[in-house]
GROMACS .gro file of C-alpha atoms in nm:
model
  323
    1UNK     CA    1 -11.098 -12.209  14.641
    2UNK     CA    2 -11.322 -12.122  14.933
    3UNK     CA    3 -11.596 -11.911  14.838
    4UNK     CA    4 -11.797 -11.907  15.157
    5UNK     CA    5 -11.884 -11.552  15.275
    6UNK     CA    6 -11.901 -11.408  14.945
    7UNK     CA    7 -12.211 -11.313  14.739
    8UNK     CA    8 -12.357 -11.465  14.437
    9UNK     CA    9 -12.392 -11.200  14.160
   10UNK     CA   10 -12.721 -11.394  14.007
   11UNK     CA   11 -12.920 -11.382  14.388
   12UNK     CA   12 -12.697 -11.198  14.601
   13UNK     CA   13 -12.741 -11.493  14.871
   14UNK     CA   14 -12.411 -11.506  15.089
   15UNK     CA   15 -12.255 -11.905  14.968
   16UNK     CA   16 -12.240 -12.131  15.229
   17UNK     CA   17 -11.979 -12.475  15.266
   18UNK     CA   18 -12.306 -12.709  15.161
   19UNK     CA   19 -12.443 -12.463  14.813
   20UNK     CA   20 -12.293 -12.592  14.498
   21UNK     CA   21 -12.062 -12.316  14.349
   22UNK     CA   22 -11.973 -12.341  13.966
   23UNK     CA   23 -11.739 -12.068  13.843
   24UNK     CA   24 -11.685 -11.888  13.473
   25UNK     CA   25 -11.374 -12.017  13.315
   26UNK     CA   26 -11.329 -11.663  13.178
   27UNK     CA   27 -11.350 -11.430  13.483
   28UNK     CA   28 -11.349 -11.657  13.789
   29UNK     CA   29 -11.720 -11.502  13.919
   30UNK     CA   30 -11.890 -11.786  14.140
   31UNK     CA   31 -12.242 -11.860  14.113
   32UNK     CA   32 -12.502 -12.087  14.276
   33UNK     CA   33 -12.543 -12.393  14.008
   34UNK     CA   34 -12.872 -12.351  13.962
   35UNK     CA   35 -12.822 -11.944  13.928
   36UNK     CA   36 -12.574 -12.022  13.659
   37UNK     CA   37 -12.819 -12.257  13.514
   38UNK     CA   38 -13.137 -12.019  13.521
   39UNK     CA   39 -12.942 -11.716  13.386
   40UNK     CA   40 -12.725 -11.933  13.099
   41UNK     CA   41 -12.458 -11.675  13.089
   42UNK     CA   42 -12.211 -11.514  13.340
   43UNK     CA   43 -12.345 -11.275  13.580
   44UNK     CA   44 -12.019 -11.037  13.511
   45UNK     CA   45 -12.044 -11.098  13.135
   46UNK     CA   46 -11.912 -10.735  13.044
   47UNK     CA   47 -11.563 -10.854  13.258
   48UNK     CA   48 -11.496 -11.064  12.930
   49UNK     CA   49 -11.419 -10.824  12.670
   50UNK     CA   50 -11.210 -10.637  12.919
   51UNK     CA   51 -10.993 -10.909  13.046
   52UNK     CA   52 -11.122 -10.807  13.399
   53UNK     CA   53 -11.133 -11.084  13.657
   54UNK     CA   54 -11.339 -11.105  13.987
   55UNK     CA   55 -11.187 -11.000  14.278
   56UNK     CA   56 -11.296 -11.175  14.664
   57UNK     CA   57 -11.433 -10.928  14.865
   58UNK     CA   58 -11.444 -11.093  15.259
   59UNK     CA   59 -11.086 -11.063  15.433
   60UNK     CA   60 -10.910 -10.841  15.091
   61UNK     CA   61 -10.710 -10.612  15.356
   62UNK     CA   62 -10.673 -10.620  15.743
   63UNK     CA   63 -10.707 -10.252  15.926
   64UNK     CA   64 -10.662 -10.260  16.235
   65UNK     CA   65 -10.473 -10.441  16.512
   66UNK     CA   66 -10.719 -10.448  16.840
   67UNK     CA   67 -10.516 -10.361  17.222
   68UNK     CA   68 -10.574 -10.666  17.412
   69UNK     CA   69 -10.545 -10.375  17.719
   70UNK     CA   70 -10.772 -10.119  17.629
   71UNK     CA   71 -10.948 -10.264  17.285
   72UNK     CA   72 -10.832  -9.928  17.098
   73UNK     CA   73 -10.780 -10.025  16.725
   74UNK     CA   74 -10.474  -9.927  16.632
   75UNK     CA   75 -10.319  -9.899  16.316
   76UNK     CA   76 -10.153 -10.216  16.173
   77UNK     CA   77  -9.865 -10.053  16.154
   78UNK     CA   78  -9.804  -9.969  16.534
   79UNK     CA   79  -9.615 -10.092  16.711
   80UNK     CA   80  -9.747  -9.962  17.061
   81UNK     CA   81 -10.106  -9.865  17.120
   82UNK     CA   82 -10.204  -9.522  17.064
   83UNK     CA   83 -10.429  -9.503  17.384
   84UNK     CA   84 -10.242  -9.712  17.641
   85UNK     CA   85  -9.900  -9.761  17.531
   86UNK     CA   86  -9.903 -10.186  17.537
   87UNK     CA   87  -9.723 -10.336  17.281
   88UNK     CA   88  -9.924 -10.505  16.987
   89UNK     CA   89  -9.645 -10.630  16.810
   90UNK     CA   90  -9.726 -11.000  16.820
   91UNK     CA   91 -10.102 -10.933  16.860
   92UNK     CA   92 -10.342 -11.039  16.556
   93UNK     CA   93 -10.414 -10.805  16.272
   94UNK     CA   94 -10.844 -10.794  16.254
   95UNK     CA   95 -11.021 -10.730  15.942
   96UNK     CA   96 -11.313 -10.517  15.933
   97UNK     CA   97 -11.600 -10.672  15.958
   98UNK     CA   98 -11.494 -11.030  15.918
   99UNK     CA   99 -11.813 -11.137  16.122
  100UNK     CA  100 -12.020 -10.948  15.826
  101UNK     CA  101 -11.854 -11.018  15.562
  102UNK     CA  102 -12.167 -10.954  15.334
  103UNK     CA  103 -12.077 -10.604  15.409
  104UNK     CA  104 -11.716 -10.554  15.363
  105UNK     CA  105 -11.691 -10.319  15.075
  106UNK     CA  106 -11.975 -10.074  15.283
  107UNK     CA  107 -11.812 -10.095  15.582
  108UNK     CA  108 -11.415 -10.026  15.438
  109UNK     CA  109 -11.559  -9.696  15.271
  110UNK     CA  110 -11.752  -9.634  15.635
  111UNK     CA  111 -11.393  -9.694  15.851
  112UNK     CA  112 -11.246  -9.386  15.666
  113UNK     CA  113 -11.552  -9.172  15.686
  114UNK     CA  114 -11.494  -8.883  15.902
  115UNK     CA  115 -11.581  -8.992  16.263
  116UNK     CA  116 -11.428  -9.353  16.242
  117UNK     CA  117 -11.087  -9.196  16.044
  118UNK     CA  118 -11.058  -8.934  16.405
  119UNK     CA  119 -11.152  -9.230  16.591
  120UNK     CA  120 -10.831  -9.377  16.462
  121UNK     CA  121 -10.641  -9.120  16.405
  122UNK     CA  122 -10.441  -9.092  16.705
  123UNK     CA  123 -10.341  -8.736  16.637
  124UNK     CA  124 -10.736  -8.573  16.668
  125UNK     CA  125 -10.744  -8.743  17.003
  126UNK     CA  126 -10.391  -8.777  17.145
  127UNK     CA  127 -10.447  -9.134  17.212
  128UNK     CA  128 -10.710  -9.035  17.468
  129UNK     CA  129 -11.008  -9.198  17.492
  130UNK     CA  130 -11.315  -8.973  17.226
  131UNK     CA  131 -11.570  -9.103  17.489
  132UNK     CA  132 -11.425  -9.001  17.807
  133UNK     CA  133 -11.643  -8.789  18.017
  134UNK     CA  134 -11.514  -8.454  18.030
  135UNK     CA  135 -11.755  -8.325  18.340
  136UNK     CA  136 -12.054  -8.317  18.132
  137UNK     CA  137 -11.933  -8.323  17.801
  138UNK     CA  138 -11.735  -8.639  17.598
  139UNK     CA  139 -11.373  -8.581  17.503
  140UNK     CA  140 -11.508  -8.612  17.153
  141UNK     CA  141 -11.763  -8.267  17.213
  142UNK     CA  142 -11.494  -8.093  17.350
  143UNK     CA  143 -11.228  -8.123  17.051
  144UNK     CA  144 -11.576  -8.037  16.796
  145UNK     CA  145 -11.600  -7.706  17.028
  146UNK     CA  146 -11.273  -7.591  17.055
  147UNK     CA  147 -11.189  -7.647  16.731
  148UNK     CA  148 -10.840  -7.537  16.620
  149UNK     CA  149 -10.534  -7.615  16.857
  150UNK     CA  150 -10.700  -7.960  17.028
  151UNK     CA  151 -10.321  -8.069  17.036
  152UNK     CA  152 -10.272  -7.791  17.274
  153UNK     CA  153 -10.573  -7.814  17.471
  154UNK     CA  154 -10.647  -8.141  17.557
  155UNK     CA  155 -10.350  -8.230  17.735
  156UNK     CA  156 -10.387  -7.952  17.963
  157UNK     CA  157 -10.820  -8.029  17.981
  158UNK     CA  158 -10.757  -8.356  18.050
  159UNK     CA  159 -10.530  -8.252  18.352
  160UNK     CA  160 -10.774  -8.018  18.487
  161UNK     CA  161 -10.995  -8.274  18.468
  162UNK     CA  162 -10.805  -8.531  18.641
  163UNK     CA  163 -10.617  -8.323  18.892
  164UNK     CA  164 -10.812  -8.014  18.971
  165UNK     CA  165 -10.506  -7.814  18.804
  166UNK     CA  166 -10.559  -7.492  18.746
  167UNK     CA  167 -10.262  -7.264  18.623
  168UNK     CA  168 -10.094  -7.340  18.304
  169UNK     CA  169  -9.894  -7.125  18.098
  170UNK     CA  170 -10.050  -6.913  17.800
  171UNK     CA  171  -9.899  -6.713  17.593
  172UNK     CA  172 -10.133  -6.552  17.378
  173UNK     CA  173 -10.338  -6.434  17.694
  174UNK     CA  174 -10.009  -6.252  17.825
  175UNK     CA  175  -9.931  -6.075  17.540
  176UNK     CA  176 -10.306  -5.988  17.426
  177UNK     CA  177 -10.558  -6.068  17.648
  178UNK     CA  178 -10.836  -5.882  17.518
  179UNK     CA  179 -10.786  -6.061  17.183
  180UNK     CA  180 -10.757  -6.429  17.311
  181UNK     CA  181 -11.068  -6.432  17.474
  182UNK     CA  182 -11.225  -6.246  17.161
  183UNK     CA  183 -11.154  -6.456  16.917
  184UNK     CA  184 -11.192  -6.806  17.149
  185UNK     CA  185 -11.590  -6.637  17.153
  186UNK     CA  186 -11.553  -6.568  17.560
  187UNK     CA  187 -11.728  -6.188  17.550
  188UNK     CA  188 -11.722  -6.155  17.923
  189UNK     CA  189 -11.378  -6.177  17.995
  190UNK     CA  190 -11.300  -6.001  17.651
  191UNK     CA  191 -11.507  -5.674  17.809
  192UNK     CA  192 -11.309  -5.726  18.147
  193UNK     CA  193 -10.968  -5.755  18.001
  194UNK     CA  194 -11.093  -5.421  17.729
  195UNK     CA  195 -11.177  -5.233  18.055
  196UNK     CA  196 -10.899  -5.356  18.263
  197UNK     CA  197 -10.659  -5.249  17.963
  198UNK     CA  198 -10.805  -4.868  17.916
  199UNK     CA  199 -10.825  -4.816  18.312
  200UNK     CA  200 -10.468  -4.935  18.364
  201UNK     CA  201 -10.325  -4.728  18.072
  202UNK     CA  202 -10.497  -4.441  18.137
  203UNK     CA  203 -10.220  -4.242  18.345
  204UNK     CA  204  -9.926  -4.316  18.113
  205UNK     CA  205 -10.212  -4.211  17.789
  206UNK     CA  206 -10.254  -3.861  18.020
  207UNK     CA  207  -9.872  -3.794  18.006
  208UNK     CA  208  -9.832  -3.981  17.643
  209UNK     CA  209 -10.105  -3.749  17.461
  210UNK     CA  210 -10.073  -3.445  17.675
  211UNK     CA  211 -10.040  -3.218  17.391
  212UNK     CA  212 -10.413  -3.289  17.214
  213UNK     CA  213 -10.592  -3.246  17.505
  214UNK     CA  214 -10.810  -2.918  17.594
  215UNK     CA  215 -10.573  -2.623  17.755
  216UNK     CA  216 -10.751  -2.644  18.064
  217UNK     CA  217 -10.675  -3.064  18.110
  218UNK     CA  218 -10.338  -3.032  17.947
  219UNK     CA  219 -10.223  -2.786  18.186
  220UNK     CA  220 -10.354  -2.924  18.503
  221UNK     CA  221 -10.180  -3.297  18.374
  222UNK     CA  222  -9.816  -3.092  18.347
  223UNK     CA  223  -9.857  -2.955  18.676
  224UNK     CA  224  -9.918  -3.277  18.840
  225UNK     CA  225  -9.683  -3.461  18.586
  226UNK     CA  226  -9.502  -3.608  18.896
  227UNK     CA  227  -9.792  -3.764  19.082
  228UNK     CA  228  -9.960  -3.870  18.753
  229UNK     CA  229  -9.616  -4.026  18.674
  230UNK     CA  230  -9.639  -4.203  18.983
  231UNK     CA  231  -9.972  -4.360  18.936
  232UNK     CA  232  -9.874  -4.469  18.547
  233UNK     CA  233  -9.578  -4.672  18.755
  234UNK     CA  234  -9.812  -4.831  18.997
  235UNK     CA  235 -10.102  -4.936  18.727
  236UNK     CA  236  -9.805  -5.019  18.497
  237UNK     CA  237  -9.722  -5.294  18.781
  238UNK     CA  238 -10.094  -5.393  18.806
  239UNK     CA  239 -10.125  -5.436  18.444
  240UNK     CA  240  -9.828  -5.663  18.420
  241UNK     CA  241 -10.017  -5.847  18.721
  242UNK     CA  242 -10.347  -5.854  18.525
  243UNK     CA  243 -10.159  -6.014  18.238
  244UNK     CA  244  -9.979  -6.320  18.432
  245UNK     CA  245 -10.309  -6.377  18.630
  246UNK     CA  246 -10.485  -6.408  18.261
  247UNK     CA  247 -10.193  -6.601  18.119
  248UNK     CA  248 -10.176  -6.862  18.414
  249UNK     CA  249 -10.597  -6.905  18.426
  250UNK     CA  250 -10.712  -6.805  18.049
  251UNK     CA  251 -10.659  -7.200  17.982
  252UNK     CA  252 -10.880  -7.298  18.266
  253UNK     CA  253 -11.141  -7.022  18.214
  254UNK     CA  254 -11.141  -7.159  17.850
  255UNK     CA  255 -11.179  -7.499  17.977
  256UNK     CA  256 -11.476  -7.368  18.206
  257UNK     CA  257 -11.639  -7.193  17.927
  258UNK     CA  258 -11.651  -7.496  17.704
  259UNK     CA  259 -11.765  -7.734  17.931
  260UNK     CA  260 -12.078  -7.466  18.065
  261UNK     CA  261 -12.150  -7.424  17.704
  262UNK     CA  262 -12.121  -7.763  17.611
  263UNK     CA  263 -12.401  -7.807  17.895
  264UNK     CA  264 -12.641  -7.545  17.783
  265UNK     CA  265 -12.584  -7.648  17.433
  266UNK     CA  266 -12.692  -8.030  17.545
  267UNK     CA  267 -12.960  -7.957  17.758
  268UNK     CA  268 -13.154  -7.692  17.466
  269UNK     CA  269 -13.115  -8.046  17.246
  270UNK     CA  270 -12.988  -7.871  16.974
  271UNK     CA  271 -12.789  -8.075  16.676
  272UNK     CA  272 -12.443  -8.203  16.776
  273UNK     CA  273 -12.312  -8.041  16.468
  274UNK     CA  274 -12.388  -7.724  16.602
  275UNK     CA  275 -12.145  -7.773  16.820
  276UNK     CA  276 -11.867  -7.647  16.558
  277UNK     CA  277 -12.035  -7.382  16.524
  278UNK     CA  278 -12.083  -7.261  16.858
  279UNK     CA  279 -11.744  -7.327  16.912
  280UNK     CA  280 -11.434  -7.293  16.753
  281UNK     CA  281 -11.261  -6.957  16.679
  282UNK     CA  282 -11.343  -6.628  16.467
  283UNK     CA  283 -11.100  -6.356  16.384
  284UNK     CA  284 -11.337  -6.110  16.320
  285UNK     CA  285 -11.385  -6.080  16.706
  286UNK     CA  286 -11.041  -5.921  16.737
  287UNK     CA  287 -11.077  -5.652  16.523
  288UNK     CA  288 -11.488  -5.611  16.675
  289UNK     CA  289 -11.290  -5.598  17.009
  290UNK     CA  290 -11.057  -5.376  16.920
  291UNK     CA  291 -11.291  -5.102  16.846
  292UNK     CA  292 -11.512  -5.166  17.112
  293UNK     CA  293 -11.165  -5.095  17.324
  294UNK     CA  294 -11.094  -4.773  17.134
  295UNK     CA  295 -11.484  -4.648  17.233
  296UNK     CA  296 -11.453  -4.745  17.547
  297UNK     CA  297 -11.115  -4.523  17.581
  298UNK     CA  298 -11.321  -4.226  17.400
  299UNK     CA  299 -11.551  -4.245  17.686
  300UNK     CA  300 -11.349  -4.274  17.943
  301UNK     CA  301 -11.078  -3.982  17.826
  302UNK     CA  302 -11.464  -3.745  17.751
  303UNK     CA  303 -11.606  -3.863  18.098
  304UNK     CA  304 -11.227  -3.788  18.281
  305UNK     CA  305 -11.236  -3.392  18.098
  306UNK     CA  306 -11.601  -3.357  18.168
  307UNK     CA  307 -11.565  -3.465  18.511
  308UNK     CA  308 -11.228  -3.205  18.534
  309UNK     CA  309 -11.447  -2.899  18.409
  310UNK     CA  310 -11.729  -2.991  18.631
  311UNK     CA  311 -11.507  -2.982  18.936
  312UNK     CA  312 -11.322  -2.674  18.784
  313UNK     CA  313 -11.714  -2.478  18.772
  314UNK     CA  314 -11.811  -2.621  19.156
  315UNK     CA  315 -11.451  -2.486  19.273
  316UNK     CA  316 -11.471  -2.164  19.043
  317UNK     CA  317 -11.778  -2.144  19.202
  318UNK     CA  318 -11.708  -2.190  19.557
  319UNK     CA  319 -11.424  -1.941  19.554
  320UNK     CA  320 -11.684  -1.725  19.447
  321UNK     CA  321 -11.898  -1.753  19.682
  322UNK     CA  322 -11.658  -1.711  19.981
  323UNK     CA  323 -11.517  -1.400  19.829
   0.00000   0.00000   0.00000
């Protein structure tokens, strides 16, 4: 048997085609001669009693089939490449590390840790390449900062990227605006779309709540139900606007916010696993958001009657005066 590439277990020396190998009848263990001579016993004595043999450790398993297109290692059971597509059928399965193979067992523990495992995974990454440059930021920063959903955003980052694209379709943003950006940690457009929200809904709150406002406000919104009415139809229109302009752009202004972070985050040299952190998602920011929208209504409903009983004084007033 060819031993060279593995280790002696008296010296740890890597065996060579010109050392002299002797090997225990009982467990198979290899040894440099003179080792085996110095030490008078087996180095794996305590496989004896157990029946346990050695075991070669250089070329035990291959992992990976390299592209011969784009060198992406692929799994040894594809079929096509994960990045490029080629086919890899007939191309040669590579074991890890057959170059070193003094580190073998190391290195097959190190090829599932977690950044080679989403290096070839081919889900984390879609096939696209981790190191691509994003516009300032790697593919591989990008999925750490957005976090959840990568399968959804890359695609469409990748296009934006590429193409300049712009619009794509988002659901979330149609429905609830003010919570997308919330809980995706964008706070500027989360206090736009909160305002936006409250200012557009403001006529059809008038008519909807009529009954628990003061006398005074109550009566002058039923006298000009009509023209209030009117304006609840036109803001209702603008609101549906506001929605499809945030559901067509939200992805992009996501993809803008990332990659501006991504920068500032870079350039303050903070850790790269802080990038997670920054990043990501937190649910907590919808229901934060949702009570910053409910004060912001309070003040907009006590600055609208304050602002009605100030103009009812200066016009009480003036009649006053001209009588």
């Amino acid at each position: 048997m060819d031993y060279k590439g593995e280790k002696c277990q008296v010296c740890g020396e890597i065996f060579t085609d010109d050392d002299d190998i002797v090997v225990c009848p009982e467990c198979g263990t290899p040894h440099h001669r003179s080792c085996y001579i110095t030490e008078n016993r087996c180095a794996n004595e305590e496989y004896h009693s157990t029946g346990r043999k050695w075991e070669r450790t250089v070329h035990k398993k291959p992992l990976y089939k390299v592209c011969p297109v784009c060198n992406f290692p692929n799994r040894v059971t594809d079929s096509n490449c994960q990045r490029c597509g080629a086919e890899i059928n007939d191309i040669s399965v590579v074991s890890m590390n057959e170059n070193e193979p003094e580190k073998v067992e190391d290195n097959i523990q190190a090829a599932f840790s977690s950044e080679q495992e989403a290096f070839l995974d081919p889900i984390k990454y879609l096939g696209l390449d981790p190191n691509e440059d994003m516009g300032g930021a790697s593919m591989q920063e990008v999925t750490d900062f957005v976090g959840p959903s990568t399968i959804y955003y890359l695609p469409k980052f990748k296009r934006m990227k590429d193409d300049g694209t712009k619009p794509s379709f988002n659901f979330f943003s149609l429905i609830f605006p003010t919570l997308y950006f919330a809980n995706r940690k964008m706070w500027g457009w989360a206090i736009l779309a909160a305002v936006l929200g409250v200012l557009l809904n403001l006529p059809a709150d008038l008519l909807l709540y009529i009954e628990e406002f003061p006398d005074s406000l109550a009566t002058f919104i039923s006298n000009n139900k009509s023209m209030i009415q009117a304006v609840s139809d036109i803001c209702l229109v603008a609101d549906i606007g506001v929605r499809a302009l945030f559901c067509l752009f939200a992805n992009w202004l996501y993809f803008r916010f990332a990659m501006n972070s991504l920068k500032k985050h870079k350039t303050s040299g903070r850790s790269a696993s802080s990038i997670k952190a920054e990043g990501g998602i937190k649910p907590m920011n919808m229901l934060i958001i949702t009570a910053i929208k409910y004060g912001i209504g309070l003040i907009v409903l006590a600055a609208l009657y304050y602002g009605f009983e100030m103009a009812t004084t200066i016009k009480d007033f003036s009649t006053l005066c001209l009588m």
